[in-house]
Amino acid sequence: MARFRYIALLLVVVINSFAQHHHASEDNNTPAGKPIAIIIFMAVDCPVTQKYMNTIKSIALRYQGEISVTGYFPAGLTRKTEKQFRREYNIPDIISLVDDKAHQATEKFGATITPEVFLISESDKVLYSGAIDNWFFELGRYRVEITENYLLDAIEATKKGNMPPITRTEAVGCFIQKLKGNSTHQH
Amino acid sequence: MQQHVLCFVLIFSHAWCIGQTKPTYYKDIQPLLAKNCISCHKPGGIGPFSLQTYNEVAAKGNFIGHVTKTRYMPPWKADPDLQIFRNQTTLAQAEIDLIQKWLAAGMPKGKKSKSKSFSTSEQNIKPDLTLPMVTSYQLTDQAKEDFRFFVIPTNLTANTYIAAIEFVPGNRRQVHHSRVMVDSTQKIRGIDGMSELDPRVKEFQVIPLADEFLYGWVPGNTKIFFPPGTAKKIPQGADLILNIHYSPTSSIQKDQSVVNLYYAKTPVNREVKTLTLKESDIRNQPFFIEAERKPTFYMDYPVRNDLSLISIMPHMHFIGKSFLAYAITPAGEKIQLIKIDNWDFNWQTTYQFKQLIKIPAGSRIRVEAKYDNTSENPMNPNTPPKDIGYGWNSTDEMCNLVIYYLDYEPGDELIDY
C-alpha cells in the first residue's frame, strides 16, 4: 500500500514536470488546471497595444478577484510613463504594469510581440498564448467584426477544467526588440 | 591574359564591394529614414512614435526591418512598377536591403557627419480660407470604428477658384481617413454630426453633389495643388461635406479637423474638372455582390475629347480586393493609370500623376475592380456574409474612379510644376 502511494506520487511529479516543460496542447489527457493569471506584453507606443487597452480592461474587470492581469513592458516603463499611460487609457489598479527592461519575463515566456498574452494556470503552466482575439489579422489591418475570442474561450474552458479549444496563436502587433548580445532569433 | 585582367577586375570590384557593405546609422540609415519616415515619425507627427535619433531607431531595429521589408511602411498602396506618382512614398529594393544589412551587422552607429540637415522643404504658403468643423466632436472610448458626416458651410459669396486644397486632421492619431465632398444645394446640412449607421443618411444620399470627391485624405497626405494657371471651382455658398473615418480608441479623444483652401493667385485660364466613373459605368450590371461571391466589375468609359489627367482616386469599401485602371487609345496603345493589388479601405488617397497624362479622344478608360464577399475575407463586415449593394455606408459598397483633369492643350505633358 505504501509502495503504491509512492508510485502514485512519483507519477504526479513526473506528469507535472512534463506539463511544465511541454505545451498544453501536447498532452491532451492532463486536466488543464485552473487559470489564475494573464500576462500581457505591452509597449506604451505600440498602436496595437493602445487599441487593445479597452479589451484588456474589460477582461480584467470581468475576472476581477479570480484571474490577475499583469502587463510587462520589454521596452521599459518608468514611473512617469506608467502614470501617463494609466491616465490616458483609464487603466484601473487591478491591472499591474511592470517594467521588464531586462527582459526577465520576456525571455521566460519567449514573448516576441506586443500585445502577446499568456494565460497561466495555478501550477504555473501556460494554458494559452498568442493573440487576445482575431481583431488584427495583419499589421495595420483589423476586422470589422471579431469572430474568434481566443483568450476568453481559453479562460472559460480551463475554468471548467477543460482544455482550451486553441492553445496557441500568432500575436499580431509590434516586435519586441531583443536585447543586444542575445542571439535568439526573432521570427 | 584577358582572363587575368578579368580576374583582377573581379577581385578589385569585390574588394570595393566589401568596402561598401558596412552600412552605419549616420552614413546610411539616418538619411534614408529622414527622407522616407520622419515626415510622419517625429514628435507631434501622425506616426505613433519618433524615429529621429539613433536610440529611437535602434530600440525598434527589427521592427523597422520587418515593416520596410513587407512594404507596410512607408504606407503606399499603388504598384510603383506601373505608374509613378508625385505624392509617392516608397523605398527602392536597394534601400530595403540596406536596412537589412545594417540590422545584420548589429546596427552600427558610425560617425556623425558635420551638421547635415534633412529638413524637408515644405512650402509655407498661408491658406486663404480656413474652414474648421463647426464644433469639436468627441469620440467614444469603446474601441469602436466610427464613420461620421460633418458639414462646413463655406459662406463663399462668389464662385471661387482654388489652386490647392488641404485637409488638416484635428486629432492626428484618430482621424484615419477623410473624404471631402461639395454640395451647392445647402440641403445636406442636416447630416452634420450624423453617424453613417443612422438610417436618415439615406435621405441625403439621393441629393446630387456638386463634387463627390473634392479631396480624399489619408495620413501623410499634404495639400493637393494644381498646375499653374489652372484651378478648381467651388460654387458660391457651397457646403463642404466631410466623411471622416475615426479609428477605434480606448481613450477619450476629440477631433476638430480643418479644410484649408488656397485661392488661385495667377489668372485662371483653365478649370480643373472632375470625371467620376461610377457604378452606372459598370458593364456587367447589376452592381450587387452576393454573399460568398468574389465578383469582378468592369467599367468602361468612352473619352470624347483629349484629356490631361492630373490625379486619380479609386474608391471601394471594406470588401474591395483589388483595383486596376488603364486607358486604351484608338491606336490600341495601353496607358497604365493605377494598380492596387491589396486594397486597403483605410489608406485610400488621391494619387497625383508626376506629369500630366494625355488621354486622346476616342480612348476608353477601363477599370477592373475585384470584390470578396466570402467568409474568408477578414475585412468582411458581416459574419456570416450578407448580400451587399450600393450605398454610402462603409458596410455597403461603391465602385468609383475619380479623375481630376484638364481639357488637353498641346505641351501639357511637358508642364513641370
PDB file of C-alpha atoms in Angstrom, chain A residues 12-162:
ATOM      1  CA  VAL A  12       2.097  13.054 -10.300  1.00  0.00           C
ATOM      2  CA  VAL A  13       5.518  14.648 -10.075  1.00  0.00           C
ATOM      3  CA  VAL A  14       6.505  13.287 -13.461  1.00  0.00           C
ATOM      4  CA  ILE A  15       3.311  14.410 -15.140  1.00  0.00           C
ATOM      5  CA  ASN A  16       3.597  17.817 -13.552  1.00  0.00           C
ATOM      6  CA  SER A  17       7.112  18.445 -14.675  1.00  0.00           C
ATOM      7  CA  PHE A  18       6.256  17.110 -18.116  1.00  0.00           C
ATOM      8  CA  ALA A  19       3.362  19.514 -18.358  1.00  0.00           C
ATOM      9  CA  GLN A  20       5.534  22.403 -17.287  1.00  0.00           C
ATOM     10  CA  HIS A  21       8.051  21.878 -19.982  1.00  0.00           C
ATOM     11  CA  HIS A  22       5.730  20.980 -22.763  1.00  0.00           C
ATOM     12  CA  HIS A  23       2.951  22.825 -24.354  1.00  0.00           C
ATOM     13  CA  ALA A  24      -0.530  22.286 -23.033  1.00  0.00           C
ATOM     14  CA  SER A  25      -1.649  21.079 -26.442  1.00  0.00           C
ATOM     15  CA  GLU A  26       0.891  18.307 -26.420  1.00  0.00           C
ATOM     16  CA  ASP A  27      -0.615  16.407 -23.521  1.00  0.00           C
ATOM     17  CA  ASN A  28      -4.316  16.479 -24.071  1.00  0.00           C
ATOM     18  CA  ASN A  29      -5.040  13.968 -21.336  1.00  0.00           C
ATOM     19  CA  THR A  30      -3.890  16.063 -18.406  1.00  0.00           C
ATOM     20  CA  PRO A  31      -6.545  18.310 -16.973  1.00  0.00           C
ATOM     21  CA  ALA A  32      -5.522  21.850 -17.871  1.00  0.00           C
ATOM     22  CA  GLY A  33      -5.619  23.353 -14.413  1.00  0.00           C
ATOM     23  CA  LYS A  34      -7.479  26.479 -13.350  1.00  0.00           C
ATOM     24  CA  PRO A  35      -6.388  29.808 -14.846  1.00  0.00           C
ATOM     25  CA  ILE A  36      -5.066  32.265 -12.268  1.00  0.00           C
ATOM     26  CA  ALA A  37      -3.092  34.870 -14.218  1.00  0.00           C
ATOM     27  CA  ILE A  38      -2.960  36.672 -17.532  1.00  0.00           C
ATOM     28  CA  ILE A  39       0.429  38.021 -18.566  1.00  0.00           C
ATOM     29  CA  ILE A  40       0.342  40.556 -21.386  1.00  0.00           C
ATOM     30  CA  PHE A  41       3.407  42.011 -23.068  1.00  0.00           C
ATOM     31  CA  MET A  42       2.834  45.640 -23.929  1.00  0.00           C
ATOM     32  CA  ALA A  43       4.540  48.715 -25.338  1.00  0.00           C
ATOM     33  CA  VAL A  44       3.355  52.192 -24.484  1.00  0.00           C
ATOM     34  CA  ASP A  45       3.973  53.500 -28.013  1.00  0.00           C
ATOM     35  CA  CYS A  46       2.651  50.483 -29.913  1.00  0.00           C
ATOM     36  CA  PRO A  47      -0.596  51.335 -31.738  1.00  0.00           C
ATOM     37  CA  VAL A  48      -1.814  47.753 -31.439  1.00  0.00           C
ATOM     38  CA  THR A  49      -1.244  47.678 -27.664  1.00  0.00           C
ATOM     39  CA  GLN A  50      -3.041  51.009 -27.417  1.00  0.00           C
ATOM     40  CA  LYS A  51      -6.021  49.833 -29.423  1.00  0.00           C
ATOM     41  CA  TYR A  52      -6.356  46.738 -27.236  1.00  0.00           C
ATOM     42  CA  MET A  53      -6.387  48.544 -23.883  1.00  0.00           C
ATOM     43  CA  ASN A  54     -10.157  48.622 -23.804  1.00  0.00           C
ATOM     44  CA  THR A  55     -10.434  44.875 -24.387  1.00  0.00           C
ATOM     45  CA  ILE A  56      -7.766  44.238 -21.765  1.00  0.00           C
ATOM     46  CA  LYS A  57      -9.571  46.412 -19.227  1.00  0.00           C
ATOM     47  CA  SER A  58     -12.858  44.631 -19.750  1.00  0.00           C
ATOM     48  CA  ILE A  59     -11.224  41.215 -19.361  1.00  0.00           C
ATOM     49  CA  ALA A  60      -9.534  42.353 -16.136  1.00  0.00           C
ATOM     50  CA  LEU A  61     -12.819  43.632 -14.723  1.00  0.00           C
ATOM     51  CA  ARG A  62     -14.731  40.545 -15.779  1.00  0.00           C
ATOM     52  CA  TYR A  63     -12.364  38.184 -13.915  1.00  0.00           C
ATOM     53  CA  GLN A  64     -11.501  40.530 -11.065  1.00  0.00           C
ATOM     54  CA  GLY A  65     -10.566  38.642  -7.877  1.00  0.00           C
ATOM     55  CA  GLU A  66     -10.255  35.429  -9.847  1.00  0.00           C
ATOM     56  CA  ILE A  67      -7.590  35.970 -12.508  1.00  0.00           C
ATOM     57  CA  SER A  68      -4.890  38.617 -12.188  1.00  0.00           C
ATOM     58  CA  VAL A  69      -3.821  40.735 -15.163  1.00  0.00           C
ATOM     59  CA  THR A  70      -0.240  41.968 -15.460  1.00  0.00           C
ATOM     60  CA  GLY A  71       1.293  43.961 -18.274  1.00  0.00           C
ATOM     61  CA  TYR A  72       5.042  43.617 -18.866  1.00  0.00           C
ATOM     62  CA  PHE A  73       6.938  46.272 -20.798  1.00  0.00           C
ATOM     63  CA  PRO A  74      10.043  44.886 -22.556  1.00  0.00           C
ATOM     64  CA  ALA A  75      10.981  48.353 -23.809  1.00  0.00           C
ATOM     65  CA  GLY A  76      10.851  49.644 -20.248  1.00  0.00           C
ATOM     66  CA  LEU A  77       8.319  51.546 -18.169  1.00  0.00           C
ATOM     67  CA  THR A  78       9.284  54.480 -15.999  1.00  0.00           C
ATOM     68  CA  ARG A  79       7.090  55.760 -13.169  1.00  0.00           C
ATOM     69  CA  LYS A  80       6.262  58.761 -15.289  1.00  0.00           C
ATOM     70  CA  THR A  81       5.235  56.839 -18.399  1.00  0.00           C
ATOM     71  CA  GLU A  82       3.210  54.434 -16.304  1.00  0.00           C
ATOM     72  CA  LYS A  83       1.302  57.341 -14.821  1.00  0.00           C
ATOM     73  CA  GLN A  84       0.654  58.869 -18.233  1.00  0.00           C
ATOM     74  CA  PHE A  85      -0.340  55.555 -19.745  1.00  0.00           C
ATOM     75  CA  ARG A  86      -2.733  54.792 -16.880  1.00  0.00           C
ATOM     76  CA  ARG A  87      -4.304  58.208 -17.128  1.00  0.00           C
ATOM     77  CA  GLU A  88      -4.656  58.175 -20.905  1.00  0.00           C
ATOM     78  CA  TYR A  89      -6.330  54.762 -21.057  1.00  0.00           C
ATOM     79  CA  ASN A  90      -8.009  54.999 -17.672  1.00  0.00           C
ATOM     80  CA  ILE A  91      -6.363  51.777 -16.513  1.00  0.00           C
ATOM     81  CA  PRO A  92      -7.593  50.567 -13.115  1.00  0.00           C
ATOM     82  CA  ASP A  93      -5.205  49.433 -10.378  1.00  0.00           C
ATOM     83  CA  ILE A  94      -6.336  45.814 -10.698  1.00  0.00           C
ATOM     84  CA  ILE A  95      -4.069  45.725 -13.757  1.00  0.00           C
ATOM     85  CA  SER A  96      -0.423  45.729 -12.682  1.00  0.00           C
ATOM     86  CA  LEU A  97       2.084  47.282 -15.062  1.00  0.00           C
ATOM     87  CA  VAL A  98       5.682  46.083 -14.763  1.00  0.00           C
ATOM     88  CA  ASP A  99       8.952  47.333 -16.227  1.00  0.00           C
ATOM     89  CA  ASP A 100      10.709  44.454 -17.995  1.00  0.00           C
ATOM     90  CA  LYS A 101      13.635  46.310 -19.498  1.00  0.00           C
ATOM     91  CA  ALA A 102      15.983  43.479 -18.505  1.00  0.00           C
ATOM     92  CA  HIS A 103      13.715  41.065 -20.400  1.00  0.00           C
ATOM     93  CA  GLN A 104      13.349  38.664 -17.484  1.00  0.00           C
ATOM     94  CA  ALA A 105       9.689  37.957 -18.188  1.00  0.00           C
ATOM     95  CA  THR A 106      10.111  38.429 -21.942  1.00  0.00           C
ATOM     96  CA  GLU A 107      12.709  35.713 -22.108  1.00  0.00           C
ATOM     97  CA  LYS A 108      10.981  33.428 -19.626  1.00  0.00           C
ATOM     98  CA  PHE A 109       7.861  33.374 -21.784  1.00  0.00           C
ATOM     99  CA  GLY A 110       9.612  33.781 -25.128  1.00  0.00           C
ATOM    100  CA  ALA A 111       7.431  36.783 -25.982  1.00  0.00           C
ATOM    101  CA  THR A 112       8.178  38.453 -29.319  1.00  0.00           C
ATOM    102  CA  ILE A 113       5.194  40.742 -29.919  1.00  0.00           C
ATOM    103  CA  THR A 114       3.127  43.371 -28.112  1.00  0.00           C
ATOM    104  CA  PRO A 115       0.378  42.699 -27.252  1.00  0.00           C
ATOM    105  CA  GLU A 116       1.007  38.986 -26.713  1.00  0.00           C
ATOM    106  CA  VAL A 117      -0.834  37.134 -23.943  1.00  0.00           C
ATOM    107  CA  PHE A 118      -0.007  34.136 -21.773  1.00  0.00           C
ATOM    108  CA  LEU A 119      -2.745  32.514 -19.721  1.00  0.00           C
ATOM    109  CA  ILE A 120      -1.204  30.865 -16.673  1.00  0.00           C
ATOM    110  CA  SER A 121      -2.590  28.073 -14.513  1.00  0.00           C
ATOM    111  CA  GLU A 122      -2.274  27.592 -10.749  1.00  0.00           C
ATOM    112  CA  SER A 123       0.580  25.164 -11.419  1.00  0.00           C
ATOM    113  CA  ASP A 124       2.385  27.824 -13.462  1.00  0.00           C
ATOM    114  CA  LYS A 125       1.566  26.178 -16.765  1.00  0.00           C
ATOM    115  CA  VAL A 126       0.911  28.155 -19.940  1.00  0.00           C
ATOM    116  CA  LEU A 127      -2.671  27.302 -20.845  1.00  0.00           C
ATOM    117  CA  TYR A 128      -2.883  29.591 -23.856  1.00  0.00           C
ATOM    118  CA  SER A 129      -0.543  32.002 -25.583  1.00  0.00           C
ATOM    119  CA  GLY A 130      -0.689  34.391 -28.508  1.00  0.00           C
ATOM    120  CA  ALA A 131      -3.307  36.881 -29.672  1.00  0.00           C
ATOM    121  CA  ILE A 132      -6.170  38.089 -27.486  1.00  0.00           C
ATOM    122  CA  ASP A 133      -8.626  37.591 -30.342  1.00  0.00           C
ATOM    123  CA  ASN A 134      -8.620  37.790 -34.144  1.00  0.00           C
ATOM    124  CA  TRP A 135      -9.312  41.531 -34.422  1.00  0.00           C
ATOM    125  CA  PHE A 136      -5.973  42.296 -36.139  1.00  0.00           C
ATOM    126  CA  PHE A 137      -5.103  39.907 -38.941  1.00  0.00           C
ATOM    127  CA  GLU A 138      -2.083  41.846 -40.230  1.00  0.00           C
ATOM    128  CA  LEU A 139      -0.191  44.903 -39.058  1.00  0.00           C
ATOM    129  CA  GLY A 140      -2.425  47.909 -39.587  1.00  0.00           C
ATOM    130  CA  ARG A 141      -5.368  45.762 -40.664  1.00  0.00           C
ATOM    131  CA  TYR A 142      -8.172  44.705 -38.396  1.00  0.00           C
ATOM    132  CA  ARG A 143     -11.515  43.016 -38.812  1.00  0.00           C
ATOM    133  CA  VAL A 144     -14.724  44.980 -38.742  1.00  0.00           C
ATOM    134  CA  GLU A 145     -16.104  42.165 -36.610  1.00  0.00           C
ATOM    135  CA  ILE A 146     -14.119  39.980 -34.242  1.00  0.00           C
ATOM    136  CA  THR A 147     -15.044  36.349 -34.853  1.00  0.00           C
ATOM    137  CA  GLU A 148     -12.660  34.484 -32.531  1.00  0.00           C
ATOM    138  CA  ASN A 149     -12.084  35.277 -28.861  1.00  0.00           C
ATOM    139  CA  TYR A 150      -9.099  33.023 -28.220  1.00  0.00           C
ATOM    140  CA  LEU A 151      -8.236  34.245 -24.734  1.00  0.00           C
ATOM    141  CA  LEU A 152     -11.800  34.341 -23.411  1.00  0.00           C
ATOM    142  CA  ASP A 153     -12.503  30.886 -24.856  1.00  0.00           C
ATOM    143  CA  ALA A 154      -9.352  29.540 -23.207  1.00  0.00           C
ATOM    144  CA  ILE A 155     -10.317  31.075 -19.857  1.00  0.00           C
ATOM    145  CA  GLU A 156     -13.851  29.721 -19.944  1.00  0.00           C
ATOM    146  CA  ALA A 157     -12.729  26.243 -20.990  1.00  0.00           C
ATOM    147  CA  THR A 158      -9.989  25.934 -18.367  1.00  0.00           C
ATOM    148  CA  LYS A 159     -12.233  27.322 -15.639  1.00  0.00           C
ATOM    149  CA  LYS A 160     -14.437  24.311 -16.274  1.00  0.00           C
ATOM    150  CA  GLY A 161     -11.392  22.051 -16.154  1.00  0.00           C
ATOM    151  CA  ASN A 162     -11.316  21.502 -19.927  1.00  0.00           C
TER     152      ASN A 162
END
